[in-house]
Coordinates of C-alpha atoms and ligand atoms in Angstrom, one line a residue:
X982 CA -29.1 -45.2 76.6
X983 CA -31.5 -46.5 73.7
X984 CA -31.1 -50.0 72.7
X985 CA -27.9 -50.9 70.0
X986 CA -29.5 -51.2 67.1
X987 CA -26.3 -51.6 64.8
X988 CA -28.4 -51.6 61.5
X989 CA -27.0 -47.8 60.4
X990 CA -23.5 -49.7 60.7
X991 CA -24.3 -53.0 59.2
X992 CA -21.0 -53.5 57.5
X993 CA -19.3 -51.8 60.1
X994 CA -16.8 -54.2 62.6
X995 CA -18.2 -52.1 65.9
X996 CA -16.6 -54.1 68.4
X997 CA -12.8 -53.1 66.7
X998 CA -14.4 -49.6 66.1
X999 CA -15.3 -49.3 70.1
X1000 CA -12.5 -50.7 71.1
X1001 CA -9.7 -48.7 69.2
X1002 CA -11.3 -45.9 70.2
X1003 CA -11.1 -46.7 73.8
X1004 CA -7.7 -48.0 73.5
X1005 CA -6.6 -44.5 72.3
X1006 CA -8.0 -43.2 74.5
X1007 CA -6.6 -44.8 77.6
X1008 CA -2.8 -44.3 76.0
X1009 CA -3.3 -40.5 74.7
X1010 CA -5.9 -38.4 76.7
X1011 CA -5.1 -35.1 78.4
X1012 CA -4.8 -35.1 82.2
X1013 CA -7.6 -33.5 83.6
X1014 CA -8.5 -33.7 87.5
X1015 CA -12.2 -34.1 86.9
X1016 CA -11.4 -36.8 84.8
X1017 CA -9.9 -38.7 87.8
X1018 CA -12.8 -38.4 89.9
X1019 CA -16.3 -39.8 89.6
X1020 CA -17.5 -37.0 92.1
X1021 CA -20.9 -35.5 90.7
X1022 CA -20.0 -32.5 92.5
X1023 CA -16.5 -31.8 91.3
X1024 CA -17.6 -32.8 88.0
X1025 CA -20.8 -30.6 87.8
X1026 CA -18.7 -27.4 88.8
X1027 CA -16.0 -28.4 85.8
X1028 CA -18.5 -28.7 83.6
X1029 CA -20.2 -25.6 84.3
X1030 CA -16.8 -24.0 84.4
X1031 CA -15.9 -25.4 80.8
X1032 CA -19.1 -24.1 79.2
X1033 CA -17.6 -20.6 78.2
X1034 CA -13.8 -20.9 79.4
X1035 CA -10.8 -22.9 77.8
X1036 CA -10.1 -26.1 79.8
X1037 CA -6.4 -25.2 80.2
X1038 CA -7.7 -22.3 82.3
X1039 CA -10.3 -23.9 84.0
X1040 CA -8.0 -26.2 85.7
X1041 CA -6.4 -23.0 88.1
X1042 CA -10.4 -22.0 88.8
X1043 CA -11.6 -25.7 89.5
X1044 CA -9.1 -26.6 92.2
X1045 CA -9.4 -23.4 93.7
X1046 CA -13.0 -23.5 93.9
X1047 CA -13.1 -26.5 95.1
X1048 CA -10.6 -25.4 97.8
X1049 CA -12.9 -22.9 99.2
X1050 CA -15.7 -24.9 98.8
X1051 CA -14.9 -28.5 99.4
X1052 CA -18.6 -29.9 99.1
X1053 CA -22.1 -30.0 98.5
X1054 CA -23.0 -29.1 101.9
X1055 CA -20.4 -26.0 102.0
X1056 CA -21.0 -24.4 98.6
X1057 CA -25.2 -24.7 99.6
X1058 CA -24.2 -22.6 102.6
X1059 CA -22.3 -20.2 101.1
X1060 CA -22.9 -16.7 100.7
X1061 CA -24.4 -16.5 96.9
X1062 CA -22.1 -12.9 96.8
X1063 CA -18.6 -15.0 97.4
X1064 CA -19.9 -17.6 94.6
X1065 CA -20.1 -15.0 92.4
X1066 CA -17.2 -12.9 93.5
X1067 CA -15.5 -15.8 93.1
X1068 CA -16.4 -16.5 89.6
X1069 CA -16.0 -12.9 88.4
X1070 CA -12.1 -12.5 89.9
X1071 CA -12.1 -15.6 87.9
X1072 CA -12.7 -14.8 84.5
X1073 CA -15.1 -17.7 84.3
X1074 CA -18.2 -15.7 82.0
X1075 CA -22.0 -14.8 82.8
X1076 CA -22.4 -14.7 86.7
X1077 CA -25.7 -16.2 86.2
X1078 CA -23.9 -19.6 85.9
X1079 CA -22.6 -19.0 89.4
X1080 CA -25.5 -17.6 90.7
X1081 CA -27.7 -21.5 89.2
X1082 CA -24.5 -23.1 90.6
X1083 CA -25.1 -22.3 94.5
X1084 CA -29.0 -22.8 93.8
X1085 CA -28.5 -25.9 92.2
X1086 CA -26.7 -27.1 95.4
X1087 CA -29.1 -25.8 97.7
X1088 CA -31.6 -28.2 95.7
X1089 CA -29.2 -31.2 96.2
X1090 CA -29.1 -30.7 99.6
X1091 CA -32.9 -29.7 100.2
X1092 CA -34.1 -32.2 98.0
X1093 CA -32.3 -34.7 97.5
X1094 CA -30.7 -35.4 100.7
X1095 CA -27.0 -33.8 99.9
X1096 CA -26.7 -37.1 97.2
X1097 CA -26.9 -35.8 93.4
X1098 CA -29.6 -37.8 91.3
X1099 CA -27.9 -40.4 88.8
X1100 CA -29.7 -40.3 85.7
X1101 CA -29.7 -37.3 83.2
X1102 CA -33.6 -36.8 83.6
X1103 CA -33.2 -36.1 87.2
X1104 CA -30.1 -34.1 86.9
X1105 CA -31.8 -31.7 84.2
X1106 CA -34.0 -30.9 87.4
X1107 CA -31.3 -29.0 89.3
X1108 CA -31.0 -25.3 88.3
X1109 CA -29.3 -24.0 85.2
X1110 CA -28.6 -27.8 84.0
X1111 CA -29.6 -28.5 80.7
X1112 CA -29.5 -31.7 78.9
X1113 CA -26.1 -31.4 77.7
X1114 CA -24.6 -31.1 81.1
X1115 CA -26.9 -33.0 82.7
X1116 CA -26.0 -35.9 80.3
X1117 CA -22.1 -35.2 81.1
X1118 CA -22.4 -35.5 85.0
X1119 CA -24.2 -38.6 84.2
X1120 CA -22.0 -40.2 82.1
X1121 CA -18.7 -39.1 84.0
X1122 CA -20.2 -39.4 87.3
X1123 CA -22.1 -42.2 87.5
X1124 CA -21.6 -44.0 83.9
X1125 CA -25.6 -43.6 83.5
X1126 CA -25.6 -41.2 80.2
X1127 CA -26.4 -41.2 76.4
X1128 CA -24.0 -40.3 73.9
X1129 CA -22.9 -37.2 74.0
X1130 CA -23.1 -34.9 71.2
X1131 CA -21.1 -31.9 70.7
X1132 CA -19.4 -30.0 68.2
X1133 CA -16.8 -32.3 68.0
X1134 CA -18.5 -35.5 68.3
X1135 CA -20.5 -34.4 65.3
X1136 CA -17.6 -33.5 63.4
X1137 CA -16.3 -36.9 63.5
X1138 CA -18.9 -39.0 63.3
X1139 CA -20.0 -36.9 59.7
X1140 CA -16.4 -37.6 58.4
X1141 CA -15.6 -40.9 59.9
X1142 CA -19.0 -42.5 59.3
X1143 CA -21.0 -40.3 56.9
X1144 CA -23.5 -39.1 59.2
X1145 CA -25.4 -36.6 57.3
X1146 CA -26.3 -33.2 59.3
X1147 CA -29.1 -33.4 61.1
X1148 CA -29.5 -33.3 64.9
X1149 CA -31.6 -36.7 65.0
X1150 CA -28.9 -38.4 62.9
X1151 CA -26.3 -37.7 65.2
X1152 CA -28.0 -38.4 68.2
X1153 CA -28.9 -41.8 66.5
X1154 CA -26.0 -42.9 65.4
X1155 CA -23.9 -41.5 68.4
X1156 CA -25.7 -44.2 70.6
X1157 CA -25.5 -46.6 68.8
X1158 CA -22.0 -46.5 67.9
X1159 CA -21.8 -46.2 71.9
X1160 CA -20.7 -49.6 73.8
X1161 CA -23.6 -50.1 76.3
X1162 CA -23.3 -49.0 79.9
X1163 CA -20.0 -47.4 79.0
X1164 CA -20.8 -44.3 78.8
X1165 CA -18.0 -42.8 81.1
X1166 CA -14.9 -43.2 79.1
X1167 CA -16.8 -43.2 75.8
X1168 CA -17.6 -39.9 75.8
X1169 CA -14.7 -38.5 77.0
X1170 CA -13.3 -40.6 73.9
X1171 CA -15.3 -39.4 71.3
X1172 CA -15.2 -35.8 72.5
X1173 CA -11.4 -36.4 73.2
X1174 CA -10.6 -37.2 69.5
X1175 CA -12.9 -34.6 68.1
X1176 CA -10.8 -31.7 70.2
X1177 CA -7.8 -33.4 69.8
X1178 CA -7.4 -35.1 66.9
X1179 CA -10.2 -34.6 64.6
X1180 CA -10.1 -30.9 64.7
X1181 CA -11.2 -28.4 62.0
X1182 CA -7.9 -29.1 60.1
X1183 CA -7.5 -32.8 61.5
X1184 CA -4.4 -34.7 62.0
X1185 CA -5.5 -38.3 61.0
X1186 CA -1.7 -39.5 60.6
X1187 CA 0.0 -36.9 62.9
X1188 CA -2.2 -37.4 65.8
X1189 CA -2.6 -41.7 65.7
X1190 CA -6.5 -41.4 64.7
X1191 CA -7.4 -44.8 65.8
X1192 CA -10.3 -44.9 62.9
X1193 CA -8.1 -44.1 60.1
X1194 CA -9.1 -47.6 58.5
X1195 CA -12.8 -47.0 58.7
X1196 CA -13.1 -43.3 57.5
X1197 CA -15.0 -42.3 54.6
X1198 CA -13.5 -38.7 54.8
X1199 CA -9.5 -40.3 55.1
X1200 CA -10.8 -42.7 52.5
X1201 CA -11.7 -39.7 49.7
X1202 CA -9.5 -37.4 51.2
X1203 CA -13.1 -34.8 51.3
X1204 CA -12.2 -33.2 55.4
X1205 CA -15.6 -30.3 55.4
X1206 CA -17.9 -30.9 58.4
X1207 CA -21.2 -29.1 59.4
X1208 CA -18.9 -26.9 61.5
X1209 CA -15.6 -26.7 58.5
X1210 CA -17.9 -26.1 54.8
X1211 CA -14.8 -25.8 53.0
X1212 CA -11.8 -28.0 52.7
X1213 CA -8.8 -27.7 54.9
X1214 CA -6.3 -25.9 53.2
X1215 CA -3.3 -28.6 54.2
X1216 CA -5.0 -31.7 52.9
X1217 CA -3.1 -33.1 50.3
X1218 CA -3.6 -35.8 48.1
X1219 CA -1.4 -38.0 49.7
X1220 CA -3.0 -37.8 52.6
X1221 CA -6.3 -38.9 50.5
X1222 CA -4.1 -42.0 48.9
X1223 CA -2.8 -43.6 52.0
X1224 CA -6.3 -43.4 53.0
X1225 CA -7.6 -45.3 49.8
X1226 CA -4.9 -48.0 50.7
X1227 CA -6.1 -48.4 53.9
X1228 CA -9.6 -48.9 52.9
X1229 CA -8.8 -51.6 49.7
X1230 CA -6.1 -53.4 52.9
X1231 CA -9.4 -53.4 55.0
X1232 CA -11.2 -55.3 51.9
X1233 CA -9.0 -58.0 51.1
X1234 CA -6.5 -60.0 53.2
X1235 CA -3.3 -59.6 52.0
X1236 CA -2.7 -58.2 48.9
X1237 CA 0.1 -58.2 46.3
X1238 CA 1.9 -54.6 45.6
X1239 CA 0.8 -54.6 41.7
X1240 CA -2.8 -55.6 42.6
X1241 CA -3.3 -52.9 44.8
X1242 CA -1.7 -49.9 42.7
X1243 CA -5.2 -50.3 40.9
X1244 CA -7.1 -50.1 43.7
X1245 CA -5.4 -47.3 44.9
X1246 CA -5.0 -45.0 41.9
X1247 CA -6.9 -45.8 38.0
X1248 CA -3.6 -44.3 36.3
X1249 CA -1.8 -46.7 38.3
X1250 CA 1.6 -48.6 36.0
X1251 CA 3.6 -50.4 37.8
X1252 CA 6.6 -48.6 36.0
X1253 CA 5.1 -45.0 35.9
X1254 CA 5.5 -41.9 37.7
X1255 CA 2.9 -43.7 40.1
X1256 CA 3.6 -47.2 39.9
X1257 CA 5.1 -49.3 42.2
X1258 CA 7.8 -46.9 43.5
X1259 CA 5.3 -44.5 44.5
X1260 CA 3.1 -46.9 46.2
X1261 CA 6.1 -48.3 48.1
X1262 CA 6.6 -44.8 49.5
X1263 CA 3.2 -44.4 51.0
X1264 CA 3.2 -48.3 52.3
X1265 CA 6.3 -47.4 54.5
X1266 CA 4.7 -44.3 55.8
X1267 CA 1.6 -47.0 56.9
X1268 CA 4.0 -49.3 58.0
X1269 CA 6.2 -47.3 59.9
X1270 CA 2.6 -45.7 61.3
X1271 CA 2.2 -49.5 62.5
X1272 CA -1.1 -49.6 60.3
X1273 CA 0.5 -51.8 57.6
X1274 CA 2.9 -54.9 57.3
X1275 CA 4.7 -55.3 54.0
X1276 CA 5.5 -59.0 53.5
X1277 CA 8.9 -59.1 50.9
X1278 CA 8.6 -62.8 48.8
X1279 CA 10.6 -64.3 46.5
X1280 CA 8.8 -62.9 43.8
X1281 CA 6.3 -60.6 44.9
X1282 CA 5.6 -58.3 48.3
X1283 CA 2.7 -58.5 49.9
X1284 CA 0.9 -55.6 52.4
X1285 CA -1.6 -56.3 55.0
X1286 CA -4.0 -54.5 57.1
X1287 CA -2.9 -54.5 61.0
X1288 CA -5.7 -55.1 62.9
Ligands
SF4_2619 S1 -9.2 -40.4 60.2 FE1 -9.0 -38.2 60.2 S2 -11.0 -37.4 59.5 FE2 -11.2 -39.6 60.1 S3 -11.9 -39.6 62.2 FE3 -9.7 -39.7 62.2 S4 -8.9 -37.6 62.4 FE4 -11.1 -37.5 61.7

């Protein structure tokens, strides 16, 4: 991967970034049985499989190809018609992809000695993979890969960090947001939250984002991407103020309720219709979330950032 240079996210804490990400990760991701092998093989073949089919589906077609075709060696020697039979009675799109799939194992075996090349240069070598997948068998396989960037990893990084919309941006800032030489569980991170929790409509507070208190888009509450140009429909302003608290929390160590209220809200009185009633409500949501401790004084009552 290209060297960190950590300037786009100078005022950035990276390390809690990375590290909350992967933490997430490790408690909340999907099962998959490619993700518990480090197999080039197995993992080329789900990859290829996941390019035009739903991963819930390609589950059933993985094992079972892998069943009739156990290895490198056996899928290079099979017929190319039962590779493509297969894929058909499968429902697993263009036959093309089945037909670059036997080739490409052919090549492993002719050329490289029935062991898969490790870096994503070498990988894009073998028939119908492009630098995407490539990049993906690299990472999962052999924890050798760049960032990965996909629909959904762009969609977070524009909302979470502001990454304007431009291939080269993403690309850019995706690496360098990327923990060196850990490329395997990153990317299944990053893509992980994107499908899972930072979807089209996302579910910042329903789904446990871990980057909730670094978001620009939970912090103004503004949820379009390059792939969603108009504003969910749910997003409420609620949603936009617990962000806000969040972000003034992640300014200031401790802070005292009425001190906050302004930081929070202009039209904030601490007797109003959105005073200090209000705000309580939204800190226990942030507490009981675990992103918040609320500190009850003699005379005043104090909230912190968890970190
Ligand atoms: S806080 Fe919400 S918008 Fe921001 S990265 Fe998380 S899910 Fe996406």
């Amino acid at each position: 991967m290209s060297s960190v240079d950590e300037q786009e996210f100078a005022n950035v804490d990276l390390e809690a970034v990375r590290e909350s990400l992967k933490t997430w990760y490790r408690e909340n991701h999907r099962e998959f049985p490619w993700r518990e092998t480090c197999e080039p093989y197995e993992i080329l073949i789900s990859e290829v499989m996941s390019q035009q089919t739903q991963l819930g589906r390609v589950v059933e077609a993985w094992e079972a190809f892998l069943e009739h075709w156990p290895t490198v060696e056996e899928l290079a020697e099979a017929d190319r018609g039962d590779v493509v039979t297969f894929w058909t009675a499968h429902s697993l799109g263009y036959n093309n992809r089945a037909k670059y799939l036997h080739e490409a194992a052919q090549q492993v075996v002719e050329e490289y000695d029935s062991e898969f090349p490790s870096e994503p240069d070498e990988l894009q070598e073998l028939m119908g993979v492009g630098p995407y997948t490539a990049n993906a068998v690299a990472s999962f396989a052999f924890n050798t890969g760049d960032a990965v960037v996909d629909t959904n990893v762009k969609r977070v990084l524009y909302r979470a960090f502001d990454v304007p919309d431009d291939d080269s941006a993403f690309e850019s800032s995706a690496n360098q947001l990327m923990p060196a030489g850990d490329s395997r569980i990153w990317n299944n991170a990053l893509m992980e939250l994107g499908g899972v929790v930072c979807g089209q409509t996302p579910a910042c507070d329903d789904g446990g984002c871990p980057w909730r208190a670094w978001c620009q888009a939970y912090e103004s509450g503004d949820f379009t991407a390059p792939d969603v140009p108009t504003q969910p429909s749910f997003e409420g302003s609620r949603r936009q103020f617990r962000g806000r608290v969040v972000r003034a929390l992640g300014e200031n160590e401790g802070v005292e309720l009425d001190a906050l209220g302004p930081k929070v809200r202009v039209d904030y009185t601490p007797d109003g219709t959105y005073g200090r009633e209000w705000l309580r409500g939204l800190l226990d949501d942030l507490a009981e979330d675990g992103l918040v401790t609320i500190d009850e004084f003699d005379d005043s009552t104090v909230v912190t950032l968890r970190r």
